[in-house]
């Protein structure tokens, strides 16, 4: 009799998850305003040349299927995939379609279980928030941080995520899990999930809907700053060159 389907299935051709420890970082883009999180994750994947480590159970997601975007691996892309570089201890769990409404609670629980069982040392959520909802008190920056329910400045300060607390706190005096982050999708559920190990924090960026490629570059640069990743510019996925936001107008139509 076949057992339950695992939440994460490692690729036979991938590098696996060797020796994950306290210095390892899982970057998890949350589907949110402007899709800036997913776009910045793609910049990280292609610039750092991360390899596909495995795929997640697609049961929880709106179905989606496509070709791998300019990567060497043969095959197709599915709703949620794990990319990584074992030598750099950096992993990105890219999510390409939203979680179905009836599966949100179960998905978050399965995701938390996978993170703990895989022994990731730190988790960084990437979150876009609706720029039009920014308050007067939030006009000083487009970048904010939020800590998960059981993560404190004390237990995150000595981790690779330590410098994120130099950014303003999104919620001010309100606990992050109780604060409403407009347009942030599952971010509140993820931040509310219990557990202090591994430490978890969110990088929140205010964005407006539209062409969010510049916002994605800015978010990726902030991730690199927080994690002290050195890059010589950013490599965009090949698909971005083929009308990601629609085919440009033929200017000859207008004289």
Coordinates of C-alpha atoms in Angstrom, one line a residue:
X1 CA 0.0 0.0 0.0
X2 CA 1.4 3.4 -1.0
X3 CA 2.0 5.8 1.9
X4 CA 1.1 9.5 2.0
X5 CA 2.7 11.8 -0.5
X6 CA 5.7 13.7 1.0
X7 CA 5.4 17.5 1.1
X8 CA 8.9 17.8 -0.4
X9 CA 10.3 15.3 -2.9
X10 CA 14.0 15.7 -3.6
X11 CA 15.2 15.6 -7.2
X12 CA 17.4 12.7 -8.2
X13 CA 19.6 15.1 -10.2
X14 CA 19.7 17.8 -7.5
X15 CA 22.3 18.6 -4.9
X16 CA 20.0 17.5 -2.0
X17 CA 20.1 19.0 1.5
X18 CA 23.5 18.1 2.9
X19 CA 24.5 19.3 6.4
X20 CA 22.0 22.0 6.9
X21 CA 22.9 23.9 10.0
X22 CA 22.5 27.2 11.9
X23 CA 24.0 29.2 9.0
X24 CA 21.6 27.9 6.4
X25 CA 18.9 30.2 5.1
X26 CA 15.6 29.4 3.5
X27 CA 14.2 32.3 1.5
X28 CA 10.4 31.9 1.0
X29 CA 8.6 34.4 -1.2
X30 CA 5.0 34.8 -0.2
X31 CA 2.5 35.4 -3.0
X32 CA 1.5 39.0 -2.3
X33 CA 1.2 42.5 -3.8
X34 CA 2.8 43.0 -7.2
X35 CA 4.3 39.5 -7.2
X36 CA 7.5 41.3 -6.2
X37 CA 8.4 38.4 -3.9
X38 CA 8.4 35.8 -6.7
X39 CA 10.2 38.2 -9.1
X40 CA 13.0 38.9 -6.6
X41 CA 13.2 35.2 -5.9
X42 CA 13.8 34.5 -9.6
X43 CA 16.5 37.1 -9.6
X44 CA 18.2 35.3 -6.7
X45 CA 17.8 31.9 -8.3
X46 CA 19.3 32.9 -11.7
X47 CA 22.0 35.3 -10.3
X48 CA 23.3 32.8 -7.7
X49 CA 22.8 29.9 -10.2
X50 CA 20.8 27.9 -7.7
X51 CA 20.0 24.3 -8.6
X52 CA 16.6 22.7 -8.3
X53 CA 16.7 20.6 -5.2
X54 CA 13.2 19.3 -5.2
X55 CA 9.5 19.9 -5.7
X56 CA 6.6 20.3 -3.3
X57 CA 3.3 18.5 -3.3
X58 CA 1.1 20.5 -5.8
X59 CA -2.2 19.4 -4.1
X60 CA -2.5 22.6 -2.2
X61 CA -2.1 25.0 -5.1
X62 CA -4.0 26.4 -8.1
X63 CA -2.7 24.0 -10.9
X64 CA 0.1 25.5 -13.0
X65 CA 2.6 23.9 -15.4
X66 CA 5.3 25.3 -17.6
X67 CA 8.8 24.9 -18.9
X68 CA 11.9 25.6 -16.7
X69 CA 13.0 29.1 -17.3
X70 CA 16.5 29.0 -18.8
X71 CA 17.8 26.5 -16.4
X72 CA 20.0 23.5 -17.4
X73 CA 17.7 20.9 -15.8
X74 CA 15.3 19.2 -18.2
X75 CA 11.7 19.0 -17.3
X76 CA 8.8 21.3 -16.2
X77 CA 8.2 23.8 -13.5
X78 CA 5.4 23.2 -11.0
X79 CA 3.6 25.3 -8.4
X80 CA 6.3 25.1 -5.7
X81 CA 10.0 24.2 -6.1
X82 CA 13.0 24.3 -3.9
X83 CA 16.3 25.7 -5.3
X84 CA 19.6 25.8 -3.5
X85 CA 23.3 26.0 -3.3
X86 CA 24.6 23.7 -0.6
X87 CA 28.1 25.3 -0.7
X88 CA 26.6 28.7 0.1
X89 CA 23.9 27.3 2.4
X90 CA 21.2 29.4 0.6
X91 CA 17.9 28.0 -0.5
X92 CA 14.9 29.5 -2.2
X93 CA 11.4 27.9 -2.0
X94 CA 9.8 29.5 -5.1
X95 CA 6.0 29.5 -5.2
X96 CA 4.4 30.1 -8.6
X97 CA 0.7 29.8 -7.9
X98 CA -1.5 30.6 -4.9
X99 CA -2.7 28.2 -2.3
X100 CA -6.3 27.1 -2.7
X101 CA -8.6 28.6 -0.1
X102 CA -9.7 25.4 1.6
X103 CA -6.1 24.2 2.0
X104 CA -4.5 27.3 3.5
X105 CA -4.4 26.0 7.1
X106 CA -3.1 22.6 6.1
X107 CA -0.6 24.0 3.7
X108 CA 1.0 26.3 6.4
X109 CA 1.2 23.3 8.8
X110 CA 2.8 21.0 6.3
X111 CA 5.2 23.8 5.3
X112 CA 6.2 24.4 8.9
X113 CA 6.7 20.7 9.4
X114 CA 8.9 20.4 6.4
X115 CA 11.0 23.4 7.5
X116 CA 11.7 21.9 10.9
X117 CA 12.3 18.3 9.7
X118 CA 14.7 19.6 7.0
X119 CA 16.7 21.4 9.7
X120 CA 16.9 24.8 8.0
X121 CA 18.7 27.2 10.3
X122 CA 16.8 30.4 9.4
X123 CA 13.8 31.4 7.3
X124 CA 13.3 34.7 5.5
X125 CA 9.9 35.5 4.1
X126 CA 9.7 38.0 1.3
X127 CA 6.4 40.0 1.3
X128 CA 5.0 42.7 -0.9
X129 CA 2.4 45.1 0.7
X130 CA 0.0 47.5 -1.0
X131 CA 1.6 50.9 -1.4
X132 CA -1.7 52.7 -1.3
X133 CA -2.3 51.6 2.3
X134 CA 0.9 53.0 3.7
X135 CA 0.2 55.1 6.8
X136 CA 1.8 58.5 7.7
X137 CA 4.1 56.7 10.1
X138 CA 5.3 54.4 7.3
X139 CA 6.4 57.1 4.9
X140 CA 10.0 57.0 6.1
X141 CA 10.8 53.8 4.3
X142 CA 9.5 51.3 1.8
X143 CA 11.3 48.4 3.6
X144 CA 10.2 47.0 7.0
X145 CA 10.8 43.9 9.0
X146 CA 8.4 41.6 10.9
X147 CA 9.4 38.8 13.3
X148 CA 7.4 35.6 13.7
X149 CA 5.4 34.9 16.8
X150 CA 8.1 33.2 18.8
X151 CA 11.2 34.9 17.2
X152 CA 12.7 37.8 19.2
X153 CA 15.5 40.2 18.5
X154 CA 17.5 38.3 21.0
X155 CA 17.4 35.0 19.3
X156 CA 17.8 36.4 15.8
X157 CA 20.6 38.9 16.4
X158 CA 23.4 36.3 16.1
X159 CA 22.0 34.6 13.0
X160 CA 22.5 35.4 9.3
X161 CA 19.2 37.4 9.5
X162 CA 20.4 39.6 12.4
X163 CA 20.7 42.8 10.4
X164 CA 17.1 42.7 9.3
X165 CA 16.1 44.3 12.6
X166 CA 18.0 47.4 11.5
X167 CA 15.0 48.1 9.3
X168 CA 11.9 49.6 10.9
X169 CA 9.4 47.2 12.4
X170 CA 6.3 46.9 10.3
X171 CA 3.8 46.7 13.1
X172 CA 5.3 49.3 15.3
X173 CA 4.2 48.5 18.9
X174 CA 1.8 45.7 17.6
X175 CA 3.0 42.1 17.5
X176 CA 3.7 41.2 13.8
X177 CA 1.3 38.2 13.9
X178 CA -1.5 40.5 15.0
X179 CA -0.8 43.2 12.5
X180 CA -2.6 43.4 9.1
X181 CA -0.1 43.6 6.2
X182 CA -2.4 44.7 3.3
X183 CA -2.0 42.6 0.1
X184 CA 0.4 40.1 1.9
X185 CA -1.4 36.8 1.3
X186 CA -0.4 34.1 3.7
X187 CA 2.2 36.2 5.5
X188 CA 0.1 36.7 8.6
X189 CA -0.5 32.9 9.0
X190 CA 3.1 32.2 8.4
X191 CA 4.3 34.7 11.0
X192 CA 1.7 33.4 13.5
X193 CA 2.8 29.8 13.2
X194 CA 4.4 28.8 16.6
X195 CA 8.0 27.8 17.1
X196 CA 11.2 29.7 17.8
X197 CA 13.4 27.2 15.9
X198 CA 14.3 28.1 13.3
X199 CA 14.2 31.9 13.7
X200 CA 11.8 33.4 11.1
X201 CA 11.5 37.0 9.9
X202 CA 9.8 38.8 7.0
X203 CA 11.2 41.5 4.7
X204 CA 8.2 43.6 3.8
X205 CA 8.3 46.0 0.8
X206 CA 5.6 48.5 -0.1
X207 CA 4.9 48.2 -3.9
X208 CA 2.2 49.4 -6.4
X209 CA 0.7 47.0 -8.9
X210 CA 2.2 47.4 -12.4
X211 CA 5.6 46.7 -13.9
X212 CA 7.3 45.5 -10.7
X213 CA 10.6 44.5 -12.2
X214 CA 12.4 47.5 -10.7
X215 CA 10.8 46.7 -7.3
X216 CA 12.0 43.1 -7.6
X217 CA 15.6 44.3 -8.3
X218 CA 15.3 46.6 -5.2
X219 CA 14.0 43.7 -3.0
X220 CA 16.7 41.3 -4.2
X221 CA 19.3 44.0 -3.4
X222 CA 17.9 44.3 0.1
X223 CA 18.0 40.5 0.6
X224 CA 21.6 40.5 -0.5
X225 CA 22.4 43.3 1.9
X226 CA 20.7 41.5 4.8
X227 CA 22.4 38.2 4.1
X228 CA 25.7 39.8 3.0
X229 CA 25.6 38.3 -0.4
X230 CA 28.0 39.8 -2.9
X231 CA 26.8 40.1 -6.5
X232 CA 28.0 41.7 -9.7
X233 CA 24.6 42.9 -10.9
X234 CA 21.5 40.8 -11.3
X235 CA 20.7 38.2 -13.9
X236 CA 17.1 38.2 -15.1
X237 CA 15.4 35.0 -16.2
X238 CA 15.2 34.7 -20.1
X239 CA 11.4 34.8 -20.0
X240 CA 11.5 38.4 -18.8
X241 CA 12.7 39.4 -22.3
X242 CA 9.6 38.1 -24.0
X243 CA 6.8 40.4 -22.9
X244 CA 6.3 39.4 -19.3
X245 CA 3.8 42.3 -19.0
X246 CA 2.4 41.9 -22.5
X247 CA 3.6 42.7 -26.0
X248 CA 4.8 46.3 -26.4
X249 CA 2.6 48.5 -28.7
X250 CA 3.8 49.0 -32.3
X251 CA 4.7 52.7 -32.2
X252 CA 4.1 53.0 -36.0
X253 CA 0.4 52.6 -35.3
X254 CA 0.5 56.1 -33.8
X255 CA 2.3 57.9 -36.6

